[in-house]
CSV table of C-alpha atoms in Angstrom, one decimal:
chain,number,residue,atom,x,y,z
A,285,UNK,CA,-14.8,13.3,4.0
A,286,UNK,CA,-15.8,15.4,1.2
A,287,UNK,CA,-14.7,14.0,-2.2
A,288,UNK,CA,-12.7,17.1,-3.4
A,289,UNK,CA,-11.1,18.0,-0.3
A,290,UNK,CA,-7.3,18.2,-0.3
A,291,UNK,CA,-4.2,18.1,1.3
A,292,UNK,CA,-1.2,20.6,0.9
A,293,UNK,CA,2.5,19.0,0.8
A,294,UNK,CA,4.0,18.8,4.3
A,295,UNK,CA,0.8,17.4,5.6
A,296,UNK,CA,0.5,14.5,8.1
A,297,UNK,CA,-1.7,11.6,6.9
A,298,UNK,CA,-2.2,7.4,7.4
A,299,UNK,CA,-2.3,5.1,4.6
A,300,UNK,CA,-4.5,2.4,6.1
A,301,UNK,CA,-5.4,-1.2,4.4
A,302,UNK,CA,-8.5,-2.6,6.3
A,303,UNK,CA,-9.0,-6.6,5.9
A,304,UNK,CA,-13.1,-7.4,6.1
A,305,UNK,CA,-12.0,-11.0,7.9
A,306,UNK,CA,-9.9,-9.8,11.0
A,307,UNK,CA,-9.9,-6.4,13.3
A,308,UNK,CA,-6.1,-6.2,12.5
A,309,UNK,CA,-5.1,-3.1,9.2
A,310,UNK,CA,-1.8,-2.0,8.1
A,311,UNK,CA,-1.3,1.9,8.8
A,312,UNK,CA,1.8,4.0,7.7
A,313,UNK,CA,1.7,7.6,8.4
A,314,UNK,CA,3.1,9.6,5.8
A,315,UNK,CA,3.8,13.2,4.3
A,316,UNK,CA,1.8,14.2,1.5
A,317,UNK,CA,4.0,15.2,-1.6
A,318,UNK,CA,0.6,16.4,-3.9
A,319,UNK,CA,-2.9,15.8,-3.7
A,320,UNK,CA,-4.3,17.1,-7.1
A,321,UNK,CA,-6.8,15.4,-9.6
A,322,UNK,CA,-4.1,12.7,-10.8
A,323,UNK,CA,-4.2,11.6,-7.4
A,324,UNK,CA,-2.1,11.4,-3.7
A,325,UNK,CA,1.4,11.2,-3.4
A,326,UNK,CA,2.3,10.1,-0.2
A,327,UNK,CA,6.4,9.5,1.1
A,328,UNK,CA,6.7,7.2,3.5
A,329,UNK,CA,9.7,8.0,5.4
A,330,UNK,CA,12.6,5.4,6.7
A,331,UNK,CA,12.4,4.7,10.4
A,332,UNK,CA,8.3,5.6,10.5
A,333,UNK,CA,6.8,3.5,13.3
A,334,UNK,CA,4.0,1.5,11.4
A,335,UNK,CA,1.4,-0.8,12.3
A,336,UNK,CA,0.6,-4.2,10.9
A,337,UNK,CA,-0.6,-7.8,11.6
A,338,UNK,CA,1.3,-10.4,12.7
A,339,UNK,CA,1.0,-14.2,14.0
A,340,UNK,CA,0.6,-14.7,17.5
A,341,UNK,CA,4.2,-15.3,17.5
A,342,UNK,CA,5.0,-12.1,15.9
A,343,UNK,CA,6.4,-13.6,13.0
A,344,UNK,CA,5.1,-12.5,9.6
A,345,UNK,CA,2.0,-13.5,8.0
A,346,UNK,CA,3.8,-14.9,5.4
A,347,UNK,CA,5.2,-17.4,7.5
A,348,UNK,CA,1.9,-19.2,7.9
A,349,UNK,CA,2.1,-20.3,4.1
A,350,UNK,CA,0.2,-19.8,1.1
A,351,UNK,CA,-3.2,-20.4,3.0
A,352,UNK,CA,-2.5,-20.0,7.1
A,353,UNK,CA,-1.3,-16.7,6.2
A,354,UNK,CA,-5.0,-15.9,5.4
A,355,UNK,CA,-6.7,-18.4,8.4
A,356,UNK,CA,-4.2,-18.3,11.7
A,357,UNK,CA,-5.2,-16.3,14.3
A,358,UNK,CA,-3.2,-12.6,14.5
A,359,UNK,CA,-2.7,-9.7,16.1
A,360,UNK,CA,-1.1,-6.3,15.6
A,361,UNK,CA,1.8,-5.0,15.7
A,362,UNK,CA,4.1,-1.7,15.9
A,363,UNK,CA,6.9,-2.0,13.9
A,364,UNK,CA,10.0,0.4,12.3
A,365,UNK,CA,9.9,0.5,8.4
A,366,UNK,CA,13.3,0.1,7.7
A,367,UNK,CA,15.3,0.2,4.2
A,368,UNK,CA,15.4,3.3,2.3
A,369,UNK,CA,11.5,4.9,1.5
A,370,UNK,CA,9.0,4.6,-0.6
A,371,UNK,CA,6.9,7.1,-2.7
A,372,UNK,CA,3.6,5.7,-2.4
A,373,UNK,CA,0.6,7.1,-5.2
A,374,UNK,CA,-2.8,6.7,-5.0
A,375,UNK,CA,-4.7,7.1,-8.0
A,376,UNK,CA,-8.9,7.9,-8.2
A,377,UNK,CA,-11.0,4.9,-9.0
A,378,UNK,CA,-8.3,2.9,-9.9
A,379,UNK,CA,-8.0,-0.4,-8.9
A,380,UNK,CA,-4.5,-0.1,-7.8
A,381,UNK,CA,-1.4,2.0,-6.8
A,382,UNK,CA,1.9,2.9,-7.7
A,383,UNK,CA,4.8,2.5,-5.4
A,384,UNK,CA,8.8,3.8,-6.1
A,385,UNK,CA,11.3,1.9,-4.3
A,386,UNK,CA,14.6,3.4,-4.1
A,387,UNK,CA,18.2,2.4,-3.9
A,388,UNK,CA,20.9,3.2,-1.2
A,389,UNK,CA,22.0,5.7,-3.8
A,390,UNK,CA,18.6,7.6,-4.3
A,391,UNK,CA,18.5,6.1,-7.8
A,392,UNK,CA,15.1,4.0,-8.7
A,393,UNK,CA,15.0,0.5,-7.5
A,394,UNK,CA,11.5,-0.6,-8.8
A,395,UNK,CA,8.0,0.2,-9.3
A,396,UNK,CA,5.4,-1.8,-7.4
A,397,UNK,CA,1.4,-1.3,-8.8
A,398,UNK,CA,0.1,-2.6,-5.6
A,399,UNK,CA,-3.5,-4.0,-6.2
A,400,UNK,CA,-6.0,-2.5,-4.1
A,401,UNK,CA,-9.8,-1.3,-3.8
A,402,UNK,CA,-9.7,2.3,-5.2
A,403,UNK,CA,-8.7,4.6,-2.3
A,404,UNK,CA,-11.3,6.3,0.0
A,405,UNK,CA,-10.4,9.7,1.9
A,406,UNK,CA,-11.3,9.7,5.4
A,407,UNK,CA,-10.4,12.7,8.1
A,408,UNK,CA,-6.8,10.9,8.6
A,409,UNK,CA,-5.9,9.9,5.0
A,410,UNK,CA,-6.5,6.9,2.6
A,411,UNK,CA,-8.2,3.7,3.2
A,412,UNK,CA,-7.9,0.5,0.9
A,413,UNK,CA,-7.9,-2.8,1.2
A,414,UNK,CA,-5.0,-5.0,-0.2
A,415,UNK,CA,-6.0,-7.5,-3.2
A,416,UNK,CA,-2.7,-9.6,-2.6
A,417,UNK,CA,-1.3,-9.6,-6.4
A,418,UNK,CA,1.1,-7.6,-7.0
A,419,UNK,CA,3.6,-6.4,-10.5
A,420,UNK,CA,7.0,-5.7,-10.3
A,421,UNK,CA,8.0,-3.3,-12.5
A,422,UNK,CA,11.8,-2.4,-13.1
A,423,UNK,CA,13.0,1.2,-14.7
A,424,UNK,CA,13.5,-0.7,-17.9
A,425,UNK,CA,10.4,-1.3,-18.4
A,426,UNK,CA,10.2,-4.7,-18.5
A,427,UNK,CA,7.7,-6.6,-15.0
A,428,UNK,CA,6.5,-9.4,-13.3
A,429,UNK,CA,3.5,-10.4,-11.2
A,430,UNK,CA,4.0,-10.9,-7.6
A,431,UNK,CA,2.7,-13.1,-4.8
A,432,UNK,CA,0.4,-15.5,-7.6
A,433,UNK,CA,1.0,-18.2,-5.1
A,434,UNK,CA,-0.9,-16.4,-2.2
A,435,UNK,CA,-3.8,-15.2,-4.6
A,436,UNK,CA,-4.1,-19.0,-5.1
A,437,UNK,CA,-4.1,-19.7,-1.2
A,438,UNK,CA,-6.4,-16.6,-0.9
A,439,UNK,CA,-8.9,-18.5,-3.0
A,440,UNK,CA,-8.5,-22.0,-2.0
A,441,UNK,CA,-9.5,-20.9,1.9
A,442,UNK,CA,-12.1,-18.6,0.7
A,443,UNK,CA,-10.7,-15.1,1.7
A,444,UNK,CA,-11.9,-14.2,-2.1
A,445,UNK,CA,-14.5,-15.2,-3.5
A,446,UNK,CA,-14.0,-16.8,-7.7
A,447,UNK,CA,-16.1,-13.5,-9.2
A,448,UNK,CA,-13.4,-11.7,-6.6
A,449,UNK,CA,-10.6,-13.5,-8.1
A,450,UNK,CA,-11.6,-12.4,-11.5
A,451,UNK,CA,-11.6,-8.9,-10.4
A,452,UNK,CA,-8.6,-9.1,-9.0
A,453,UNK,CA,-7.1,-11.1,-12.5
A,454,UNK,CA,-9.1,-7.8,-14.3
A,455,UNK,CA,-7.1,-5.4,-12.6
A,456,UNK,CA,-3.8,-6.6,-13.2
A,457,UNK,CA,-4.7,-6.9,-16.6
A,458,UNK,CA,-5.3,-2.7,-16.3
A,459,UNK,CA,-2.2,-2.4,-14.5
A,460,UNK,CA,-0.5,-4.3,-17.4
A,461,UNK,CA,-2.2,-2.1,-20.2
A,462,UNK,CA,-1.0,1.0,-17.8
A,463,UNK,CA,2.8,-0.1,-17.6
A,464,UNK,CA,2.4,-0.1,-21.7
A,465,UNK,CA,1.2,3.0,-22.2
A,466,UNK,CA,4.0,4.2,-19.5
A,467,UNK,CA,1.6,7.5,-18.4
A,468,UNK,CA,1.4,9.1,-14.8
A,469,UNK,CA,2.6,8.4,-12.7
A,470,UNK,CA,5.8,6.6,-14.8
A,471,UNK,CA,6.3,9.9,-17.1
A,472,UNK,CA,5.8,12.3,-14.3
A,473,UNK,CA,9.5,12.4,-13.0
A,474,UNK,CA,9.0,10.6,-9.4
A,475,UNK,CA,12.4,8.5,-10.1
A,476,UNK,CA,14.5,11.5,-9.1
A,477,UNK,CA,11.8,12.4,-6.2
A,478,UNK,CA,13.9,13.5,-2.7
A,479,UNK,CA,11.7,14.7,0.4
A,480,UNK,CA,12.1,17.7,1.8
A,481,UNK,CA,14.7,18.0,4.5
A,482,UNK,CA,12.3,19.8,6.6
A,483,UNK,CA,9.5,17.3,6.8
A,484,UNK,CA,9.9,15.0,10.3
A,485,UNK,CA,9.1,11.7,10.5
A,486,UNK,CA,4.7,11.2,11.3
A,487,UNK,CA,3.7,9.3,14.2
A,488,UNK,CA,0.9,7.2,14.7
A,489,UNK,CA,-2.8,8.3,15.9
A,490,UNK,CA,-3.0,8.2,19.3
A,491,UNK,CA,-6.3,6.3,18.8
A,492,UNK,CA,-4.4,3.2,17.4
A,493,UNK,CA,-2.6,3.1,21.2
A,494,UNK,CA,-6.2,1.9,22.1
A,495,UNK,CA,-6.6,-0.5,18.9
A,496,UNK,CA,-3.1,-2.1,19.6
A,497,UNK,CA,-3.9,-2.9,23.2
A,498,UNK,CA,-7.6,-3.9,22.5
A,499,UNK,CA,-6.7,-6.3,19.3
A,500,UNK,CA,-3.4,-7.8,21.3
A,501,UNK,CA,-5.9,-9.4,23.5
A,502,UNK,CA,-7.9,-10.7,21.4
């Protein structure tokens, strides 16, 4: 897809994270809130059927521990995304993006700088691929790092590599120097976001009826 096409708001897309080492992604459909030069905003609505990889048992990667999460076998799943949800912002050549939880309320909850591969726009949206570590960042200001202990297991059974580690380190460190200088997308308003009424829930590609089946054999 051409570099500088864009979307308008309203428009249906996917937010897909690909994973080199298995045939299983994670794909939420979303509506696009703005697609401009700062980036894609992307609202991921509550009750959006999503798809994502699981254990063989179904039960969460995470479940697997630090390292099996990364090594036992899985396959993929359809799932509900449940909970309230979540303004999701790509931003160009970063290594990283921005997400907005939200309370039962509609107030902020958190922000959570998701480390990624900068985004690529394909026909149906945004592809990535998840770098594990994450930041926490809460309304005040003030953050943590997230999942340090799966990074670890990531690089103990060789699903990074140790100059991939480093760039994974080097873009939290970006992401750190970003929540200081607290620019877009922190200053740009997106606590007191609300979607519009009229937008319906997305659905999946029908093409991923066909990945589901062929990858639940596997």
């Amino acid at each position: 897809m051409p570099s500088n096409h864009r979307w308008s708001p309203g428009d249906q897309v996917t937010w897909t994270y690909y994973t080199p080492q298995h045939p299983t992604h994670t794909v939420r459909p979303g509506t696009v809130v703005l697609d401009d030069d700062r980036g894609v905003v992307v609202w991921i609505a509550p009750g959006t059927e999503v798809l994502l990889p699981v254990l063989e048992s179904g039960a969460a990667l995470r479940r697997a521990g630090d390292e099996g999460m990364f090594t036992a076998p899985r396959v993929q799943s359809k799932q509900l995304w449940t909970g309230n949800g979540i303004l999701m912002i790509g931003l160009p050549g970063l290594p990283y993006s921005v997400w907005l939880f939200y309370k039962d309320d509609g107030s902020l909850g958190c922000y959570y700088i998701n480390l990624e591969t900068p985004y690529e726009r394909t026909e149906e949206g945004l592809r990535t691929r998840d770098l594990v570590l994450d930041l926490v960042v809460l309304p005040r200001r003030d953050w943590h790092y997230k999942d340090e202990d799966e990074l670890e297991g990531a690089e103990r059974t060789g699903y990074f590599s140790a100059e991939e580690i480093e760039g994974i380190r080097e873009a939290g460190r970006r992401a750190e120097e970003h929540i200081a200088r607290w620019t877009y997308p922190f200053s740009a308003g997106y606590e007191y976001f609300f979607p519009d009424p009229k937008w319906g829930i997305p659905k999946l590609p029908e093409h991923y009826e066909w990945d589901l089946d062929l990858t639940t054999r596997r």
